[in-house]
PDB file of C-alpha atoms in Angstrom:
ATOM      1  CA  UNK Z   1       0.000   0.000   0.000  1.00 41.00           C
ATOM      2  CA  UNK Z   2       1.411   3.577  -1.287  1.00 40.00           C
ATOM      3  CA  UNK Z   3       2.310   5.653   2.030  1.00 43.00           C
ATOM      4  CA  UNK Z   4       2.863   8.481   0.343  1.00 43.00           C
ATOM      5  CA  UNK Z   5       1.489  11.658   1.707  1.00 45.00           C
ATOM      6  CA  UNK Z   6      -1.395  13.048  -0.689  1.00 56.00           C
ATOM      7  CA  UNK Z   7      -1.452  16.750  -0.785  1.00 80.00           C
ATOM      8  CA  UNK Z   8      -5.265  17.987   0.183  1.00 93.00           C
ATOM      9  CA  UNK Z   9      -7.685  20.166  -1.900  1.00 97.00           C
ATOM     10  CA  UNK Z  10     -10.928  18.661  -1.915  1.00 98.00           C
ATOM     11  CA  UNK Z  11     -12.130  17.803   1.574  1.00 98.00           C
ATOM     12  CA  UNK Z  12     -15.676  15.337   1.372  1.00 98.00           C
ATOM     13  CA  UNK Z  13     -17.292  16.565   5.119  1.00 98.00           C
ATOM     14  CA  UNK Z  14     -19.971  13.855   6.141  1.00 97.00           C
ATOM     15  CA  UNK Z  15     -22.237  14.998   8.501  1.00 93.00           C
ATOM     16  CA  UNK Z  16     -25.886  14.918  10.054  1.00 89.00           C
ATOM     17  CA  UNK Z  17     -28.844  16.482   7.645  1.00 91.00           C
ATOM     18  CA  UNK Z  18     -30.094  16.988  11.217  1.00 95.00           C
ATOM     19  CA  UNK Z  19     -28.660  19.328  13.790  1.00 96.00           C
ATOM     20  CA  UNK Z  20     -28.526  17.350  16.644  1.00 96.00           C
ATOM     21  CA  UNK Z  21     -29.792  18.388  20.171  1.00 97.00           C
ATOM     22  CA  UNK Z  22     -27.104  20.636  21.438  1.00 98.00           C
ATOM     23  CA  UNK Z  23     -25.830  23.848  20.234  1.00 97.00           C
ATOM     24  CA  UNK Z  24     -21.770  22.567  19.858  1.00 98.00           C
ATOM     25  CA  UNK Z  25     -22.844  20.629  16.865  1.00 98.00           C
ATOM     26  CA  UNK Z  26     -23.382  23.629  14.751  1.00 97.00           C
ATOM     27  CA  UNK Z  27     -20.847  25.691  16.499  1.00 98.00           C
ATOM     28  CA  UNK Z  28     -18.429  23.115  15.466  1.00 98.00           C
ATOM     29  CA  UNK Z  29     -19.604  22.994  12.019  1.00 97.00           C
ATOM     30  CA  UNK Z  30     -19.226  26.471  11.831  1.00 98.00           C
ATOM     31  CA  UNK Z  31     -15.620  26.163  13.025  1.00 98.00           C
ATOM     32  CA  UNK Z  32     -14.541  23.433  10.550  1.00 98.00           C
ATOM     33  CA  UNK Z  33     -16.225  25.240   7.303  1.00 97.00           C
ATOM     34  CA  UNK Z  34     -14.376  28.855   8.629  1.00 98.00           C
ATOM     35  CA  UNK Z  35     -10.763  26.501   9.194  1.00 97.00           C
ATOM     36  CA  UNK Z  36     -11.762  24.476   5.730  1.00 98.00           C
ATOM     37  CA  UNK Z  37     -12.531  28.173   3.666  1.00 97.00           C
ATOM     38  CA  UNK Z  38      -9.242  29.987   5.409  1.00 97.00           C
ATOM     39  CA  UNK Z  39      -6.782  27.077   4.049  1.00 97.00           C
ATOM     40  CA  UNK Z  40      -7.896  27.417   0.770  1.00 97.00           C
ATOM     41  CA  UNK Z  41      -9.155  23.567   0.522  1.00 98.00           C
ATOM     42  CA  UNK Z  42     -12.318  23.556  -1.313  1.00 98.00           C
ATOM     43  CA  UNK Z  43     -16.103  21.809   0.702  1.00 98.00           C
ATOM     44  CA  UNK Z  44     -16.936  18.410  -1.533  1.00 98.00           C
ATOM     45  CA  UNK Z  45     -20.486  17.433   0.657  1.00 97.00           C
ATOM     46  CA  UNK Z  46     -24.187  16.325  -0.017  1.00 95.00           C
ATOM     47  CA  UNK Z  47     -25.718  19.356  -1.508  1.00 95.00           C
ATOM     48  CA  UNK Z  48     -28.081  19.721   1.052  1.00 95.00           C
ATOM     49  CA  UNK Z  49     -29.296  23.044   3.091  1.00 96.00           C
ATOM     50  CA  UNK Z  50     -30.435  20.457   5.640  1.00 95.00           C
ATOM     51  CA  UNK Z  51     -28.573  20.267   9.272  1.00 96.00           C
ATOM     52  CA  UNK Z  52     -25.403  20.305  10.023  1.00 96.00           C
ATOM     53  CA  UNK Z  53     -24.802  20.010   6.178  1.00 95.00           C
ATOM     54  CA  UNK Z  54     -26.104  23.460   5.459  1.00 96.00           C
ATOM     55  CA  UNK Z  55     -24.393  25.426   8.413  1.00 97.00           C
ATOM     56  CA  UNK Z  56     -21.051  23.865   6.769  1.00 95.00           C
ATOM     57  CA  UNK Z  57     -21.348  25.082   3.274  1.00 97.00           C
ATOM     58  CA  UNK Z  58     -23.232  28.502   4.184  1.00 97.00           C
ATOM     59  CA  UNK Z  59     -19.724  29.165   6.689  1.00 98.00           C
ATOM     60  CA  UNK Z  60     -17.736  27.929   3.838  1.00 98.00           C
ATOM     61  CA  UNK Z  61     -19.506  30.099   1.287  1.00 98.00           C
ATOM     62  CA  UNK Z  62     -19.412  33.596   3.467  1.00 97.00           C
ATOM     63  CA  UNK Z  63     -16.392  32.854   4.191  1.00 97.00           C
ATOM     64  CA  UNK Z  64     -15.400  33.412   0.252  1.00 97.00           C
ATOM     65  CA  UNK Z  65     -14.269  29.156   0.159  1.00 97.00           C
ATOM     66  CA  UNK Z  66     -15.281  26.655  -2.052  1.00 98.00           C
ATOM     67  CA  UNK Z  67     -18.252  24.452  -1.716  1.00 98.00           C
ATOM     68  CA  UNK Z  68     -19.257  21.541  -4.372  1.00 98.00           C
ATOM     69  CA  UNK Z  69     -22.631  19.544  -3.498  1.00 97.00           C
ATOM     70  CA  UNK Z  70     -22.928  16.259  -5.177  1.00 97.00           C
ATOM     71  CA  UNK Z  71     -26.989  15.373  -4.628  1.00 96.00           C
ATOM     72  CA  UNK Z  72     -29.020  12.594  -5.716  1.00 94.00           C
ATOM     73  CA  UNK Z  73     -32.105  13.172  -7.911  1.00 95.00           C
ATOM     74  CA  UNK Z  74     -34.654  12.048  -4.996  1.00 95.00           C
ATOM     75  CA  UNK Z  75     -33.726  14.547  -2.892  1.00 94.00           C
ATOM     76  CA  UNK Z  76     -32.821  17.293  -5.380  1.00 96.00           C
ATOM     77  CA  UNK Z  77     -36.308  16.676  -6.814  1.00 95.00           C
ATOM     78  CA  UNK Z  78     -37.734  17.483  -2.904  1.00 95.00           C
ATOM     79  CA  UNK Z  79     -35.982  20.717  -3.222  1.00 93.00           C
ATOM     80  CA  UNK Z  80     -33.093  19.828  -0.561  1.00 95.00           C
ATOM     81  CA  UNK Z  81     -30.323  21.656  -2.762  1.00 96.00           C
ATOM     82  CA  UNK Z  82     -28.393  24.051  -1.369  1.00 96.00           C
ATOM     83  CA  UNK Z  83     -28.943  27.100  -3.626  1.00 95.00           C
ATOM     84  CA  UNK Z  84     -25.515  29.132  -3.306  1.00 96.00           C
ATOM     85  CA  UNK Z  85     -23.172  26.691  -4.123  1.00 97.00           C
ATOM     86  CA  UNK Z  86     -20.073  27.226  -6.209  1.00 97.00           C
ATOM     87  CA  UNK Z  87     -21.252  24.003  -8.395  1.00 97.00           C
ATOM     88  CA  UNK Z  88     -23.504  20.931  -8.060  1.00 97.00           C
ATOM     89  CA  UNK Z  89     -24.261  17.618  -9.337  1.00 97.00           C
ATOM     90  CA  UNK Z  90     -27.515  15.824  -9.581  1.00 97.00           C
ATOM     91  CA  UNK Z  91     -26.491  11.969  -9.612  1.00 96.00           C
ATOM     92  CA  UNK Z  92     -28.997   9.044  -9.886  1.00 95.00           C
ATOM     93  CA  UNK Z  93     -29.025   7.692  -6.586  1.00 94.00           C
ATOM     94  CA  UNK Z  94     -26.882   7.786  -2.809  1.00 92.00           C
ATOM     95  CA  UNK Z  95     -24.478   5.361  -3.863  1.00 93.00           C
ATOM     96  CA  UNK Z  96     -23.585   7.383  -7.246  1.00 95.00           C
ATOM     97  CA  UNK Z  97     -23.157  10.466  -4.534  1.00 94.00           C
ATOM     98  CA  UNK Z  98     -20.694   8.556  -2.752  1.00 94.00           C
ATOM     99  CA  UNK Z  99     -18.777   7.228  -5.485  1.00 95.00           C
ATOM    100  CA  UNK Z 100     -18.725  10.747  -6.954  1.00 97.00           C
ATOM    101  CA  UNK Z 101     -18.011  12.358  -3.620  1.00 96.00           C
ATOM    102  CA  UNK Z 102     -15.051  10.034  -3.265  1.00 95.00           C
ATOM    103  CA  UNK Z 103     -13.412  10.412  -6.638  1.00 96.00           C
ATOM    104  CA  UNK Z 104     -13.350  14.362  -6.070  1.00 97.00           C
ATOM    105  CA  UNK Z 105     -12.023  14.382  -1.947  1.00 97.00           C
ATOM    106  CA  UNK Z 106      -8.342  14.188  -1.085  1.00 97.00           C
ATOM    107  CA  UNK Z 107     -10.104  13.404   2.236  1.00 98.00           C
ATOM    108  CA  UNK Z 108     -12.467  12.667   4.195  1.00 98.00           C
ATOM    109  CA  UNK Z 109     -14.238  14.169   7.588  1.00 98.00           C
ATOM    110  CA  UNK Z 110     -17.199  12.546   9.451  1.00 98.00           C
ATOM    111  CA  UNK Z 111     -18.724  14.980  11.571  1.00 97.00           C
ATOM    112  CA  UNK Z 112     -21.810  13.740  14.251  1.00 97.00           C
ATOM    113  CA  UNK Z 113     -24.308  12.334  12.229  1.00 96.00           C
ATOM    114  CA  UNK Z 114     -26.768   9.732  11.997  1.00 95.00           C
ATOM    115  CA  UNK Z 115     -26.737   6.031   9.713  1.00 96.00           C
ATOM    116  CA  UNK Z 116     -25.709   7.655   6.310  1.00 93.00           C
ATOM    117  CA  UNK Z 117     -22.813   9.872   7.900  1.00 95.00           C
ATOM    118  CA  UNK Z 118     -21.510   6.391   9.428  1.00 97.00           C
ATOM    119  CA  UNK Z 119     -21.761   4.371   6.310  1.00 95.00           C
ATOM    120  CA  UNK Z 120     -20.101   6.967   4.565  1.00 96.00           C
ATOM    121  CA  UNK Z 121     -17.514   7.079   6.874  1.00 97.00           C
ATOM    122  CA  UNK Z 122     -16.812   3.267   7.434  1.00 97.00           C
ATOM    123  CA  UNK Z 123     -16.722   3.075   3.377  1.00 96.00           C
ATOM    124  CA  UNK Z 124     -14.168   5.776   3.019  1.00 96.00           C
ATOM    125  CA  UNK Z 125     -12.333   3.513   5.862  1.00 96.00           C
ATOM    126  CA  UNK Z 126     -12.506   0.737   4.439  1.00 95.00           C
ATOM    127  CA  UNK Z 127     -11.401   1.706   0.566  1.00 94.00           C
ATOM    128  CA  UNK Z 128      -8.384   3.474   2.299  1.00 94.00           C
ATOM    129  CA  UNK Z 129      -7.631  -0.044   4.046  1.00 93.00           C
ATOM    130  CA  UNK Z 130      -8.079  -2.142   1.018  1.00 92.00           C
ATOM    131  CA  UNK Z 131      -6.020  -0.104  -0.496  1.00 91.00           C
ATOM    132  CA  UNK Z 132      -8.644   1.117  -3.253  1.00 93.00           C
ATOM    133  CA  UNK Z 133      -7.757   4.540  -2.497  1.00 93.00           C
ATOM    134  CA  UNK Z 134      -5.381   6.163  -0.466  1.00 93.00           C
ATOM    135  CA  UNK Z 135      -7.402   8.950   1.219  1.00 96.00           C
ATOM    136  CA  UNK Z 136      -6.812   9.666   4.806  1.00 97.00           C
ATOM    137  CA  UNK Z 137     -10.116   9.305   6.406  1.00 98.00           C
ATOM    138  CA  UNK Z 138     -10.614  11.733  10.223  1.00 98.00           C
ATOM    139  CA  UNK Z 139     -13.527  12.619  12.629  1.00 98.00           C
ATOM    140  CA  UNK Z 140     -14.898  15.923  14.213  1.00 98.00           C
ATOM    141  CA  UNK Z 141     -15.351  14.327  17.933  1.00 98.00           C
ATOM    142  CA  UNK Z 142     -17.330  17.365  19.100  1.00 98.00           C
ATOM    143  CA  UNK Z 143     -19.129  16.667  22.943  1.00 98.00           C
ATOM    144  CA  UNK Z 144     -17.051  12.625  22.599  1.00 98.00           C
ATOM    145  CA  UNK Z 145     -19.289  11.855  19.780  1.00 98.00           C
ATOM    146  CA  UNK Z 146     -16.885   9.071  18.165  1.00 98.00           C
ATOM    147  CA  UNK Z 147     -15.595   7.596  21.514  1.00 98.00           C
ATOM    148  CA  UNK Z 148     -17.918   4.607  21.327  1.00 98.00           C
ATOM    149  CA  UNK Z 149     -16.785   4.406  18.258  1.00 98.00           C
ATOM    150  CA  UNK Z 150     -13.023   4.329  18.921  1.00 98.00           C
ATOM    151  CA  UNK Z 151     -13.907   1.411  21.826  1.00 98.00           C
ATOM    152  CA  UNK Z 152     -15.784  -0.149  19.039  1.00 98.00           C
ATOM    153  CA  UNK Z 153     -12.347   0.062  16.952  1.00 98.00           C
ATOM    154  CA  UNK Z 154     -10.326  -1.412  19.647  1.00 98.00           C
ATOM    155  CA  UNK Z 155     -12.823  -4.170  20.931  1.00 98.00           C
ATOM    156  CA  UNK Z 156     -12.214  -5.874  16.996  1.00 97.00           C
ATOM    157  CA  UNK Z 157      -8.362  -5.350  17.674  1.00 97.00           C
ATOM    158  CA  UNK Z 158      -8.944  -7.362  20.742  1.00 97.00           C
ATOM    159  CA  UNK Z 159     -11.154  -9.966  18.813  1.00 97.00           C
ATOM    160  CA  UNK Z 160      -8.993  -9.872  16.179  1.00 96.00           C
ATOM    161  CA  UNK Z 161     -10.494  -8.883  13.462  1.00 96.00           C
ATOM    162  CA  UNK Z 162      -9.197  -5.600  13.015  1.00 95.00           C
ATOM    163  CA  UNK Z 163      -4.939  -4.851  12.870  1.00 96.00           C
ATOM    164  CA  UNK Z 164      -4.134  -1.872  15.169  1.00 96.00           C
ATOM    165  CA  UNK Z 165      -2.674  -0.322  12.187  1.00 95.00           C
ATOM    166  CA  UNK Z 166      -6.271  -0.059  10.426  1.00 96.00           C
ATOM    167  CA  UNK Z 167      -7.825   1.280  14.164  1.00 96.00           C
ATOM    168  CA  UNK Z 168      -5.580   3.823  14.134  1.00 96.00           C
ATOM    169  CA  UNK Z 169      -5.211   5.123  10.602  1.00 96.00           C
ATOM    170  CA  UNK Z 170      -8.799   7.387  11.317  1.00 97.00           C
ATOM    171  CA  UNK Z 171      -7.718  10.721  12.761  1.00 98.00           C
ATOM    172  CA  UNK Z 172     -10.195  11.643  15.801  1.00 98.00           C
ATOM    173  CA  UNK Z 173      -9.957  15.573  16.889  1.00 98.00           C
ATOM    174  CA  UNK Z 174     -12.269  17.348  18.514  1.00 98.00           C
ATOM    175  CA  UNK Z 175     -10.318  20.658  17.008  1.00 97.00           C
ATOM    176  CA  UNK Z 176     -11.184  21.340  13.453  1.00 97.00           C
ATOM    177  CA  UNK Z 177      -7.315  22.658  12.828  1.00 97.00           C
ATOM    178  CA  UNK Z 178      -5.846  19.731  14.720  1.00 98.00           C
ATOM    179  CA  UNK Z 179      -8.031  17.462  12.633  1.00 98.00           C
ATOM    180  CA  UNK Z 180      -7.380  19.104   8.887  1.00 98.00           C
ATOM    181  CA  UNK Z 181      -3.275  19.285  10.420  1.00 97.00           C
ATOM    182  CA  UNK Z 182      -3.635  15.214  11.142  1.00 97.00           C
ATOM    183  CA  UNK Z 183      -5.307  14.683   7.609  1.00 97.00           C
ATOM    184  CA  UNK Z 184      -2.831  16.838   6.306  1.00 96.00           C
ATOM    185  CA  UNK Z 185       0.370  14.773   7.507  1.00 96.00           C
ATOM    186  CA  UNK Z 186      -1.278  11.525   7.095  1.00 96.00           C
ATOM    187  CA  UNK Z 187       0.381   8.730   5.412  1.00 94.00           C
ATOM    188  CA  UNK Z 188      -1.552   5.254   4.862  1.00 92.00           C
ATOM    189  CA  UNK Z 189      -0.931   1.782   7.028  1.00 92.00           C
ATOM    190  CA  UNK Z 190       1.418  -0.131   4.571  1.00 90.00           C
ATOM    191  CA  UNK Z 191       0.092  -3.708   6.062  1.00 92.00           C
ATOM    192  CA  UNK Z 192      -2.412  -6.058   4.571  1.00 89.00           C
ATOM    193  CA  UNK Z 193      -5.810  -6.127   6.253  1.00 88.00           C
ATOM    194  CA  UNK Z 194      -5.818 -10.150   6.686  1.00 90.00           C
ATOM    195  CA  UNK Z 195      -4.123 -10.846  10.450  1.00 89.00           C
ATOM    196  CA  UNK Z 196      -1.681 -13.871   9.770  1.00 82.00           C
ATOM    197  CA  UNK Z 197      -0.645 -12.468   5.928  1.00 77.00           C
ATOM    198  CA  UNK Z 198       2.752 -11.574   5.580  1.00 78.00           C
ATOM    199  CA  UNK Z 199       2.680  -7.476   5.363  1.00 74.00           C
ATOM    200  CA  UNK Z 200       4.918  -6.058   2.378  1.00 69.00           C
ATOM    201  CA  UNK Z 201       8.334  -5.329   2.749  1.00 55.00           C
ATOM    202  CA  UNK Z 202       9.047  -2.069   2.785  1.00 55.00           C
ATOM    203  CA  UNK Z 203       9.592   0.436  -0.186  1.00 52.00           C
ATOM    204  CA  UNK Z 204      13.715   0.193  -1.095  1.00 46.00           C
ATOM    205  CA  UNK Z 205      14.381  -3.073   0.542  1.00 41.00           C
TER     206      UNK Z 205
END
């Protein structure tokens, strides 16, 4: 696996079409879309004005960033798109938008969200650890959001279906500079997902 570090431009921000029950969620989107706008990187997200996913691309687009929406027809034809966004695509269905979304990011961001922002996230993951990309994939842990999620992570280590390598190759910040700085300097595991496999030797030898 190539552990070369990928420069980032395109960010893909997964988050909650919902806003969530306390007041840090959008705060922290907030914070995240001013850090993504001020670095220049450019917003690839769901197209949405819904949740947490609107309050990211309206602080990206004030801010004078960047924001691309990739939506599917269903809920473009509800009138869910976002209607300031630098460009958009309508695709056929969610799993076009998340092939789409993943071919344009340099990286990927879950922020608190429900089933789709997990799935997304998880399939990001997973392409980075099967080597079908090499996309460094982080969290926004605003209020501890993804610490069940990190025990989750380590409970497989312990049950061994999961390398430690692969539990620790997803950055989890609750700062949105510390996380875009992790993403930044990432490089990707260079073992082999199947414990017992002999890993590749490394690059030169």
């Amino acid at each position: 696996m190539n552990s070369t570090v990928r420069a980032l431009g395109k960010v893909a921000v997964f988050c909650g079409s919902n806003f969530g029950f306390s007041d840090e969620y959008a705060q922290a989107a907030r914070r995240l879309g001013a850090q993504i706008a001020a670095r220049g990187l450019t917003l690839v997200y769901g197209g949405t004005h819904k949740g947490l996913m609107g309050i990211m691309a309206d602080t990206v687009l004030e801010a004078g960033g960047q924001a691309v929406g990739i939506i599917n027809r269903r809920l473009h034809d509800r009138g869910h798109l976002h209607p300031g966004l630098t460009s958009h695509e309508i695709v056929l269905d969610m799993r076009a938008r998340k092939a789409r979304m993943a071919e344009l990011a340099d990286a990927f961001i879950a922020m608190p969200g429900g089933l789709g922002t997990f799935e997304e996230l998880f399939e990001a993951a997973t392409l980075t650890q099967l080597g079908d990309h090499t996309k460094a994939c982080g969290v926004l842990n605003v209020r501890g959001f993804y610490e069940p999620m990190r025990a989750m992570l380590s409970h497989a280590v312990q049950e061994g279906f999961m390398k430690p390598e692969h539990r620790d190759m997803i950055v989890i910040e609750a700062d949105p500079g510390a996380l875009l700085d992790g993403l930044a300097a990432w490089k990707a595991p260079t073992v082999t997902k199947w414990i017992g496999d002999p890993d590749p030797a490394p690059a030169g030898l």
